[in-house]
Amino acid sequence: MSEFDAATAAVQAALDAGARYADARVMHRRYESMSARNGDVEELSQHESIGLGVRALVGSGWGFHAVPELSDAAARDAGRRAAAIATASARVSGPPIDLVPVEAAVASWASTCAVDPLGVPLSDKGDLLVRATATMREHGADLAEGLYQIWDTTKWFVSSEGHRIDQHIRECGGGISATSIGDGETQRRSYPSYRGQYGTTGWELVTSLDLAAHAARIAEESRELLTAPECPAGETDLILGGEQLALQIHESVGHAIELDRILGWEAAFAGTSWLDLARLGSLRYGSELMNVTIDPTIPGALGSFGFDDEGSPAVARDAVREGRWVGVLAGRDSAAVAGLDHGGSVRADGWARLPMVRMTNVGLEPGPHTLDEIVAATDDGVLMDINRSWSIDDKRLNFQFGCEVGWEVKKGRRGRMLRNPTYTGIGPLFWRSMDMLSSEIVPWGTPNCGKGQPGQVGHTGHPAAPARFRGVRVGVRA
């Protein structure tokens, strides 16, 4: 039977078994990745899966069941089982909950794609990684690595409210890194990010990165870091590059504004949240330069889609406006419990996983400056870029981050390179200290966000640009 027929059968079976609401997703995903090391292809991974997952709501209890086949019998059995699980859950989960209303959609959506990444010959993709890693070795890297990843996902969604949506989402990206080893010291430089750059687009994204052209530079910088002076410790002005600021947004804003964490429904991997719904609309999260949006409509960004996994359409909303906290990432059930009027941020990483609140594209709107202007306006500070390590408490409040590289900034000029740069802070105090923000926004993609039990890996986007923060603690005190 067709994908839509299987999903429809599952939903109807759940309703027949007592569910007051049900939805089903058929999901077909193809995945490919390749890695290279020191001029040789190291590993090629390819796999494919298809299956159906169905949710049922009874009272306030959700039930979920998934099957790896699309026969009528299997689909109907999945619907009945989901309803049975929901019924059992409802006995202990409290009074019935509502779902925020969503207009039922009959629609199709596809991400932008000029060059099908799975259609590019493996030999061409391998040659790209081999060439880049060989160049890094030639320029002094002891360990030269390159990677690309591709996801090709088709979804078919049906709900008891009348949704009938299909989506085709193609995602890809990659990156390179050079590691140099010295006397008691190991340093790494990566391009364009410590994990690569990713988006909902075609192979044209990887081509635009021009990995081979940056290979020599990052290898040489990794060796230079071995003998660079240590980042000094103290309070100073901190300039963060856009890639590092993207992770700062992810950890200290994105996870904190997930409504399931705020409500205490979810704590796995990233903890809960320091935010209190009673202060939504009044809390000062950052400076007036801080404008953060939740926007799954950005073409090519990794957290983009046409509809989430509850059938809610992609809509841009404010999370922080002129420094004030005004919005959350929510699902239809959590939004209803919190008295909000929108969801739109629920996704699952596969057909066998229950959809949950996930980041979409959570990022900054452009500021009025450029990086050059920020450096020129800084009398004494440190510029840091490309993440190396991160740590944040389970309330998403107190953090410490390390970067691959730093540069001293003195009297408006970028000076000597610094190794092992770190900085620390408390989320709202840190964001309130932001006084300059660049207009050079890049929608950085994070393909490895973990959440939930069983664990799920989310793909999120974080538009970010270089920014300056005043009076930040940097370095490690003796």
Short mmCIF file of C-alpha atoms in Angstrom, two decimals:
data_model
loop_
_atom_site.label_atom_id
_atom_site.label_comp_id
_atom_site.label_asym_id
_atom_site.label_seq_id
_atom_site.Cartn_x
_atom_site.Cartn_y
_atom_site.Cartn_z
CA MET A 1 0.00 0.00 0.00
CA SER A 2 1.09 3.62 -0.46
CA GLU A 3 2.77 5.61 2.29
CA PHE A 4 -0.31 7.80 2.75
CA ASP A 5 -2.58 4.73 2.85
CA ALA A 6 -0.44 3.12 5.54
CA ALA A 7 -0.46 6.28 7.66
CA THR A 8 -4.23 6.67 7.21
CA ALA A 9 -4.86 3.06 8.26
CA ALA A 10 -2.76 3.52 11.40
CA VAL A 11 -4.61 6.69 12.39
CA GLN A 12 -8.02 5.11 11.86
CA ALA A 13 -7.07 2.04 13.88
CA ALA A 14 -5.98 4.26 16.76
CA LEU A 15 -9.28 6.15 16.68
CA ASP A 16 -11.23 2.90 16.53
CA ALA A 17 -9.32 1.75 19.62
CA GLY A 18 -10.38 4.79 21.64
CA ALA A 19 -7.92 7.58 20.83
CA ARG A 20 -9.39 11.07 20.64
CA TYR A 21 -6.53 12.21 18.42
CA ALA A 22 -3.96 10.32 16.37
CA ASP A 23 -1.28 11.04 13.79
CA ALA A 24 1.13 8.88 11.81
CA ARG A 25 4.38 9.47 9.95
CA VAL A 26 5.94 7.30 7.32
CA MET A 27 9.60 8.20 6.98
CA HIS A 28 12.13 7.05 4.38
CA ARG A 29 15.73 8.12 4.98
CA ARG A 30 18.93 7.48 3.06
CA TYR A 31 22.23 8.36 4.67
CA GLU A 32 25.77 8.52 3.35
CA SER A 33 29.03 9.67 4.88
CA MET A 34 32.69 9.42 4.00
CA SER A 35 35.78 10.24 6.00
CA ALA A 36 39.41 10.57 4.95
CA ARG A 37 42.60 10.67 6.96
CA ASN A 38 46.09 11.75 5.91
CA GLY A 39 45.35 11.57 2.19
CA ASP A 40 43.41 8.30 2.13
CA VAL A 41 39.73 7.45 2.29
CA GLU A 42 39.18 5.83 5.67
CA GLU A 43 35.48 4.92 5.81
CA LEU A 44 32.37 4.95 3.65
CA SER A 45 28.97 4.49 5.33
CA GLN A 46 25.66 4.09 3.51
CA HIS A 47 22.34 2.94 4.91
CA GLU A 48 18.63 3.27 4.28
CA SER A 49 15.49 2.74 6.35
CA ILE A 50 11.73 3.13 6.06
CA GLY A 51 8.97 2.66 8.60
CA LEU A 52 5.85 4.05 10.22
CA GLY A 53 5.37 5.64 13.63
CA VAL A 54 1.94 6.46 15.06
CA ARG A 55 0.95 8.62 18.05
CA ALA A 56 -2.35 8.36 19.89
CA LEU A 57 -3.78 10.64 22.59
CA VAL A 58 -6.17 9.37 25.27
CA GLY A 59 -6.96 11.88 28.03
CA SER A 60 -3.57 13.35 28.81
CA GLY A 61 -1.66 10.18 27.91
CA TRP A 62 0.32 9.78 24.73
CA GLY A 63 1.01 6.40 23.19
CA PHE A 64 3.49 5.68 20.43
CA HIS A 65 4.26 2.60 18.39
CA ALA A 66 6.40 2.07 15.29
CA VAL A 67 6.81 -0.70 12.71
CA PRO A 68 9.34 -1.23 9.89
CA GLU A 69 6.75 -2.19 7.29
CA LEU A 70 3.84 -0.55 5.49
CA SER A 71 1.31 -3.37 5.12
CA ASP A 72 -2.30 -2.71 6.09
CA ALA A 73 -2.13 -5.26 8.91
CA ALA A 74 1.08 -3.82 10.35
CA ALA A 75 -0.19 -0.24 10.14
CA ARG A 76 -3.47 -1.04 11.86
CA ASP A 77 -1.73 -3.04 14.55
CA ALA A 78 0.59 -0.09 15.21
CA GLY A 79 -2.41 2.22 15.60
CA ARG A 80 -4.12 -0.14 18.05
CA ARG A 81 -0.95 -0.56 20.08
CA ALA A 82 -0.37 3.19 20.24
CA ALA A 83 -3.92 3.68 21.55
CA ALA A 84 -3.45 0.92 24.14
CA ILE A 85 -0.25 2.54 25.40
CA ALA A 86 -2.01 5.93 25.55
CA THR A 87 -4.87 4.42 27.54
CA ALA A 88 -2.46 2.94 30.05
CA SER A 89 -0.58 6.24 30.30
CA ALA A 90 -3.79 8.22 30.82
CA ARG A 91 -4.53 6.36 34.04
CA VAL A 92 -1.59 8.04 35.77
CA SER A 93 -1.00 11.22 33.77
CA GLY A 94 -3.67 13.58 35.11
CA PRO A 95 -6.62 15.41 33.55
CA PRO A 96 -7.02 15.55 29.75
CA ILE A 97 -4.90 18.08 27.87
CA ASP A 98 -5.83 20.07 24.80
CA LEU A 99 -3.76 20.63 21.71
CA VAL A 100 -3.20 24.12 20.34
CA PRO A 101 -5.40 24.35 17.23
CA VAL A 102 -3.69 24.00 13.84
CA GLU A 103 -5.43 24.30 10.50
CA ALA A 104 -5.35 20.93 8.75
CA ALA A 105 -3.09 21.14 5.71
CA VAL A 106 -2.96 19.15 2.50
CA ALA A 107 0.43 20.10 1.13
CA SER A 108 3.84 19.17 -0.28
CA TRP A 109 7.17 20.79 0.55
CA ALA A 110 10.79 20.27 -0.51
CA SER A 111 14.04 21.89 0.58
CA THR A 112 16.14 23.77 -1.94
CA CYS A 113 18.61 21.58 -3.84
CA ALA A 114 20.55 22.45 -6.99
CA VAL A 115 22.84 19.39 -7.01
CA ASP A 116 21.55 16.09 -5.59
CA PRO A 117 24.30 15.11 -3.11
CA LEU A 118 23.61 11.40 -3.51
CA GLY A 119 23.91 11.81 -7.27
CA VAL A 120 27.49 13.13 -7.10
CA PRO A 121 29.90 10.26 -7.94
CA LEU A 122 31.60 8.72 -4.93
CA SER A 123 34.92 9.12 -6.69
CA ASP A 124 34.46 12.89 -6.90
CA LYS A 125 33.52 13.15 -3.24
CA GLY A 126 36.43 10.93 -2.22
CA ASP A 127 38.87 12.94 -4.33
CA LEU A 128 37.77 16.11 -2.55
CA LEU A 129 38.53 14.70 0.89
CA VAL A 130 41.76 13.01 -0.22
CA ARG A 131 43.05 16.20 -1.79
CA ALA A 132 42.24 18.35 1.23
CA THR A 133 43.72 15.96 3.79
CA ALA A 134 46.84 15.38 1.69
CA THR A 135 47.39 19.14 1.51
CA MET A 136 47.11 19.46 5.28
CA ARG A 137 49.73 16.75 5.73
CA GLU A 138 52.04 18.50 3.28
CA HIS A 139 51.75 21.67 5.33
CA GLY A 140 52.71 20.14 8.66
CA ALA A 141 49.62 18.51 10.17
CA ASP A 142 50.34 15.29 12.05
CA LEU A 143 46.71 14.24 11.66
CA ALA A 144 44.62 15.49 8.76
CA GLU A 145 40.93 14.58 8.63
CA GLY A 146 37.98 15.33 6.36
CA LEU A 147 34.32 14.34 6.45
CA TYR A 148 31.06 14.82 4.61
CA GLN A 149 27.54 13.63 5.53
CA ILE A 150 24.31 13.42 3.52
CA TRP A 151 20.72 12.81 4.63
CA ASP A 152 17.89 12.39 2.11
CA THR A 153 14.55 12.18 3.95
CA THR A 154 10.99 11.86 2.68
CA LYS A 155 8.06 12.06 5.10
CA TRP A 156 4.34 11.39 4.72
CA PHE A 157 2.15 12.73 7.56
CA VAL A 158 -1.54 12.07 8.27
CA SER A 159 -3.61 13.18 11.28
CA SER A 160 -7.13 12.57 12.53
CA GLU A 161 -7.74 16.29 12.01
CA GLY A 162 -7.28 15.99 8.25
CA HIS A 163 -3.57 16.64 7.65
CA ARG A 164 -2.05 15.02 4.58
CA ILE A 165 1.48 16.34 4.06
CA ASP A 166 4.53 15.04 2.24
CA GLN A 167 7.99 16.58 2.53
CA HIS A 168 11.36 15.90 0.90
CA ILE A 169 14.32 17.25 2.88
CA ARG A 170 17.88 16.94 1.61
CA GLU A 171 20.68 17.87 4.00
CA CYS A 172 24.43 17.73 3.60
CA GLY A 173 27.70 19.30 4.64
CA GLY A 174 31.26 18.62 5.65
CA GLY A 175 34.53 19.98 6.95
CA ILE A 176 38.23 19.39 7.56
CA SER A 177 40.54 19.54 10.56
CA ALA A 178 44.30 19.55 11.14
CA THR A 179 45.92 18.35 14.36
CA SER A 180 49.56 19.08 15.26
CA ILE A 181 51.43 17.40 18.10
CA GLY A 182 54.30 19.02 19.98
CA ASP A 183 56.21 18.55 23.21
CA GLY A 184 53.39 18.05 25.71
CA GLU A 185 50.97 19.99 23.53
CA THR A 186 48.33 19.09 20.94
CA GLN A 187 46.52 21.70 18.87
CA ARG A 188 43.75 21.48 16.31
CA ARG A 189 42.39 23.85 13.69
CA SER A 190 39.18 23.19 11.82
CA TYR A 191 37.36 24.63 8.84
CA PRO A 192 34.69 25.88 8.56
CA SER A 193 33.67 24.63 12.02
CA TYR A 194 34.87 21.99 14.45
CA ARG A 195 32.14 19.70 13.07
CA GLY A 196 31.78 21.15 9.55
CA GLN A 197 29.01 23.24 8.05
CA TYR A 198 25.61 21.76 7.15
CA GLY A 199 22.33 22.87 5.64
CA THR A 200 19.06 21.75 4.05
CA THR A 201 20.44 22.08 0.56
CA GLY A 202 22.34 20.17 -2.10
CA TRP A 203 26.00 19.40 -2.78
CA GLU A 204 26.44 23.01 -3.83
CA LEU A 205 26.91 23.78 -0.13
CA VAL A 206 29.97 21.52 0.11
CA THR A 207 31.33 22.93 -3.14
CA SER A 208 30.96 26.49 -1.81
CA LEU A 209 33.07 25.62 1.25
CA ASP A 210 36.10 25.04 -1.03
CA LEU A 211 37.71 22.76 1.54
CA ALA A 212 40.95 22.21 -0.34
CA ALA A 213 41.62 25.95 -0.59
CA HIS A 214 41.66 26.27 3.20
CA ALA A 215 43.64 23.11 3.94
CA ALA A 216 47.12 24.64 3.94
CA ARG A 217 46.11 27.56 6.16
CA ILE A 218 44.52 25.51 8.92
CA ALA A 219 47.44 23.04 8.95
CA GLU A 220 49.93 25.87 9.34
CA GLU A 221 47.82 27.50 12.05
CA SER A 222 47.62 24.24 13.99
CA ARG A 223 51.43 24.09 14.05
CA GLU A 224 51.71 27.77 14.94
CA LEU A 225 49.43 27.20 17.93
CA LEU A 226 51.93 24.73 19.42
CA THR A 227 54.28 27.59 20.31
CA ALA A 228 51.79 30.45 20.61
CA PRO A 229 51.54 32.11 24.04
CA GLU A 230 48.83 30.87 26.39
CA CYS A 231 45.64 32.90 26.57
CA PRO A 232 46.05 35.21 29.57
CA ALA A 233 43.60 34.97 32.49
CA GLY A 234 41.48 37.85 33.67
CA GLU A 235 38.49 39.99 32.77
CA THR A 236 38.56 41.63 29.37
CA ASP A 237 36.48 42.45 26.32
CA LEU A 238 35.70 39.28 24.38
CA ILE A 239 35.03 39.15 20.64
CA LEU A 240 33.49 35.88 19.50
CA GLY A 241 33.57 34.67 15.92
CA GLY A 242 30.25 33.67 14.39
CA GLU A 243 30.86 29.90 14.61
CA GLN A 244 31.53 30.04 18.35
CA LEU A 245 28.61 32.38 18.91
CA ALA A 246 26.36 29.86 17.15
CA LEU A 247 27.25 27.27 19.79
CA GLN A 248 26.77 29.86 22.53
CA ILE A 249 23.24 30.44 21.21
CA HIS A 250 22.59 26.70 20.99
CA GLU A 251 23.64 25.96 24.56
CA SER A 252 22.61 29.06 26.53
CA VAL A 253 19.50 30.13 24.56
CA GLY A 254 18.20 27.30 22.37
CA HIS A 255 18.04 24.59 25.02
CA ALA A 256 16.88 27.04 27.68
CA ILE A 257 13.79 28.12 25.68
CA GLU A 258 12.59 24.56 24.96
CA LEU A 259 9.19 24.54 26.63
CA ASP A 260 9.33 20.88 27.67
CA ARG A 261 12.46 21.67 29.70
CA ILE A 262 10.85 24.78 31.21
CA LEU A 263 7.80 22.72 32.23
CA GLY A 264 10.02 19.99 33.70
CA TRP A 265 8.86 17.36 31.19
CA GLU A 266 12.35 16.77 29.82
CA ALA A 267 15.83 16.75 31.34
CA ALA A 268 17.88 14.20 29.38
CA PHE A 269 21.25 15.28 27.92
CA ALA A 270 20.80 19.02 28.45
CA GLY A 271 19.00 19.35 31.79
CA THR A 272 16.00 21.57 32.42
CA SER A 273 15.96 25.39 32.24
CA TRP A 274 16.49 28.39 34.48
CA LEU A 275 13.62 30.23 32.78
CA ASP A 276 10.27 30.79 34.53
CA LEU A 277 7.15 31.12 32.37
CA ALA A 278 5.81 33.76 34.75
CA ARG A 279 8.52 36.07 33.39
CA LEU A 280 7.85 35.46 29.70
CA GLY A 281 7.52 38.90 28.14
CA SER A 282 9.31 40.73 30.96
CA LEU A 283 12.65 39.01 31.63
CA ARG A 284 15.75 40.88 30.47
CA TYR A 285 17.73 38.11 28.72
CA GLY A 286 20.36 40.31 27.05
CA SER A 287 21.25 43.72 25.73
CA GLU A 288 19.04 45.63 23.29
CA LEU A 289 21.21 44.27 20.45
CA MET A 290 19.97 40.77 21.24
CA ASN A 291 17.20 39.80 18.81
CA VAL A 292 16.80 36.02 18.57
CA THR A 293 14.29 34.40 16.23
CA ILE A 294 12.85 30.91 15.95
CA ASP A 295 12.68 30.64 12.17
CA PRO A 296 12.32 27.31 10.30
CA THR A 297 11.61 29.19 7.05
CA ILE A 298 15.21 30.25 6.29
CA PRO A 299 16.12 28.76 2.88
CA GLY A 300 19.02 26.31 3.17
CA ALA A 301 19.46 26.50 6.95
CA LEU A 302 19.76 23.16 8.74
CA GLY A 303 16.73 23.67 10.99
CA SER A 304 14.35 24.48 8.13
CA PHE A 305 11.24 22.58 7.04
CA GLY A 306 7.78 23.19 5.64
CA PHE A 307 5.85 21.54 8.49
CA ASP A 308 6.97 20.06 11.78
CA ASP A 309 6.18 16.47 12.77
CA GLU A 310 2.79 17.48 14.19
CA GLY A 311 1.70 19.13 10.95
CA SER A 312 2.22 22.70 12.21
CA PRO A 313 3.40 25.00 9.42
CA ALA A 314 6.84 26.60 9.59
CA VAL A 315 6.45 30.13 10.94
CA ALA A 316 9.05 32.64 12.13
CA ARG A 317 8.60 33.85 15.72
CA ASP A 318 10.57 35.95 18.17
CA ALA A 319 12.36 34.30 21.09
CA VAL A 320 14.16 37.43 22.32
CA ARG A 321 13.29 40.93 21.14
CA GLU A 322 15.59 43.85 22.02
CA GLY A 323 16.97 41.78 24.88
CA ARG A 324 13.62 40.75 26.34
CA TRP A 325 12.51 37.08 26.47
CA VAL A 326 9.28 36.77 24.49
CA GLY A 327 9.03 33.27 22.96
CA VAL A 328 9.66 29.55 23.35
CA LEU A 329 10.11 26.39 21.30
CA ALA A 330 6.92 24.40 21.82
CA GLY A 331 4.68 21.58 20.70
CA ARG A 332 0.90 21.61 20.50
CA ASP A 333 0.48 19.95 23.89
CA SER A 334 3.12 21.87 25.83
CA ALA A 335 1.92 25.18 24.37
CA ALA A 336 -1.65 24.42 25.47
CA VAL A 337 -0.51 23.58 29.01
CA ALA A 338 1.46 26.85 29.17
CA GLY A 339 -1.44 28.88 27.80
CA LEU A 340 0.37 29.79 24.58
CA ASP A 341 -1.18 29.85 21.13
CA HIS A 342 1.49 28.18 19.00
CA GLY A 343 3.64 25.07 18.69
CA GLY A 344 5.58 24.36 15.51
CA SER A 345 8.85 23.04 16.98
CA VAL A 346 8.30 19.28 17.25
CA ARG A 347 10.41 16.75 15.32
CA ALA A 348 11.71 13.19 15.56
CA ASP A 349 14.99 11.91 14.16
CA GLY A 350 13.40 8.81 12.62
CA TRP A 351 10.21 6.86 12.09
CA ALA A 352 10.81 4.80 15.25
CA ARG A 353 11.11 7.80 17.58
CA LEU A 354 8.44 9.86 19.35
CA PRO A 355 8.43 13.51 18.14
CA MET A 356 9.56 16.02 20.78
CA VAL A 357 10.31 19.72 21.09
CA ARG A 358 13.50 20.50 19.14
CA MET A 359 15.31 23.62 18.06
CA THR A 360 14.64 24.77 14.51
CA ASN A 361 16.76 27.74 13.37
CA VAL A 362 17.38 29.67 16.58
CA GLY A 363 19.67 32.59 15.88
CA LEU A 364 20.49 36.25 15.97
CA GLU A 365 19.25 38.92 13.64
CA PRO A 366 22.05 41.06 12.11
CA GLY A 367 23.61 43.89 14.08
CA PRO A 368 24.83 47.25 12.81
CA HIS A 369 28.58 46.54 12.75
CA THR A 370 31.26 44.53 10.93
CA LEU A 371 33.98 42.39 12.48
CA ASP A 372 36.58 44.93 11.38
CA GLU A 373 34.64 47.68 13.13
CA ILE A 374 34.35 45.61 16.29
CA VAL A 375 38.10 44.95 16.37
CA ALA A 376 38.87 48.61 15.61
CA ALA A 377 36.66 49.71 18.52
CA THR A 378 38.34 47.36 21.03
CA ASP A 379 41.24 48.80 23.00
CA ASP A 380 42.10 45.67 24.98
CA GLY A 381 40.52 42.25 24.41
CA VAL A 382 40.67 38.75 22.96
CA LEU A 383 39.10 37.43 19.75
CA MET A 384 38.17 33.73 19.94
CA ASP A 385 36.81 31.43 17.26
CA ILE A 386 35.91 27.79 16.46
CA ASN A 387 34.70 25.71 19.36
CA ARG A 388 36.97 23.20 21.06
CA SER A 389 35.04 22.30 24.23
CA TRP A 390 31.84 23.22 26.01
CA SER A 391 30.32 22.79 29.43
CA ILE A 392 27.10 24.19 30.87
CA ASP A 393 25.11 23.33 33.96
CA ASP A 394 21.77 21.48 33.86
CA LYS A 395 19.82 24.73 34.17
CA ARG A 396 21.56 26.10 31.03
CA LEU A 397 22.91 28.98 33.09
CA ASN A 398 26.58 28.75 34.11
CA PHE A 399 28.93 27.90 31.24
CA GLN A 400 32.56 27.48 30.26
CA PHE A 401 33.72 27.22 26.64
CA GLY A 402 37.08 26.61 25.03
CA CYS A 403 38.01 27.65 21.50
CA GLU A 404 40.57 26.39 19.04
CA VAL A 405 42.25 29.75 18.52
CA GLY A 406 42.44 33.23 19.96
CA TRP A 407 44.05 36.50 18.98
CA GLU A 408 45.12 39.35 21.18
CA VAL A 409 43.40 42.64 20.37
CA LYS A 410 45.25 45.81 21.35
CA LYS A 411 44.38 49.40 20.45
CA GLY A 412 42.01 48.36 17.70
CA ARG A 413 44.31 45.85 16.01
CA ARG A 414 44.40 42.06 15.90
CA GLY A 415 47.75 40.92 17.24
CA ARG A 416 49.49 37.68 18.19
CA MET A 417 47.82 34.29 18.14
CA LEU A 418 46.89 32.76 21.52
CA ARG A 419 46.51 29.07 22.34
CA ASN A 420 43.97 27.35 24.59
CA PRO A 421 41.61 30.32 24.86
CA THR A 422 38.66 29.84 27.21
CA TYR A 423 35.89 32.01 28.61
CA THR A 424 33.21 31.60 31.25
CA GLY A 425 30.05 33.32 32.34
CA ILE A 426 26.41 33.24 33.42
CA GLY A 427 23.94 33.27 30.54
CA PRO A 428 21.84 36.41 31.08
CA LEU A 429 24.76 38.44 32.47
CA PHE A 430 26.86 37.43 29.48
CA TRP A 431 24.18 38.34 26.91
CA ARG A 432 23.49 41.65 28.66
CA SER A 433 27.16 42.57 28.15
CA MET A 434 26.91 42.34 24.33
CA ASP A 435 27.49 45.85 22.99
CA MET A 436 28.55 45.27 19.36
CA LEU A 437 27.16 42.78 16.83
CA SER A 438 28.12 42.20 13.21
CA SER A 439 25.75 42.14 10.26
CA GLU A 440 27.74 39.25 8.72
CA ILE A 441 25.23 36.52 9.62
CA VAL A 442 25.91 32.88 8.69
CA PRO A 443 23.25 30.18 9.34
CA TRP A 444 25.55 27.69 11.06
CA GLY A 445 24.26 24.10 11.09
CA THR A 446 24.52 21.75 14.09
CA PRO A 447 23.87 18.13 13.01
CA ASN A 448 24.58 16.49 16.36
CA CYS A 449 22.21 17.86 19.02
CA GLY A 450 21.31 15.11 21.48
CA LYS A 451 18.07 14.90 23.42
CA GLY A 452 15.63 12.40 24.89
CA GLN A 453 15.53 8.81 26.08
CA PRO A 454 15.85 6.80 23.88
CA GLY A 455 18.33 9.30 22.51
CA GLN A 456 17.61 11.30 19.39
CA VAL A 457 19.98 13.39 17.28
CA GLY A 458 18.52 16.67 16.06
CA HIS A 459 19.57 18.91 13.18
CA THR A 460 19.45 22.58 14.18
CA GLY A 461 20.44 25.90 12.66
CA HIS A 462 21.93 28.94 14.37
CA PRO A 463 22.29 32.20 12.42
CA ALA A 464 25.14 34.08 14.08
CA ALA A 465 27.80 36.70 13.44
CA PRO A 466 30.81 38.05 15.35
CA ALA A 467 29.95 40.05 18.48
CA ARG A 468 31.66 41.79 21.40
CA PHE A 469 30.97 41.18 25.08
CA ARG A 470 32.33 43.47 27.81
CA GLY A 471 34.11 42.39 30.98
CA VAL A 472 34.19 38.63 30.40
CA ARG A 473 36.32 36.22 32.41
CA VAL A 474 38.84 34.58 30.03
CA GLY A 475 41.70 32.13 30.48
CA VAL A 476 42.36 29.73 33.35
CA ARG A 477 43.36 31.11 36.73
CA ALA A 478 46.34 29.37 38.35
#
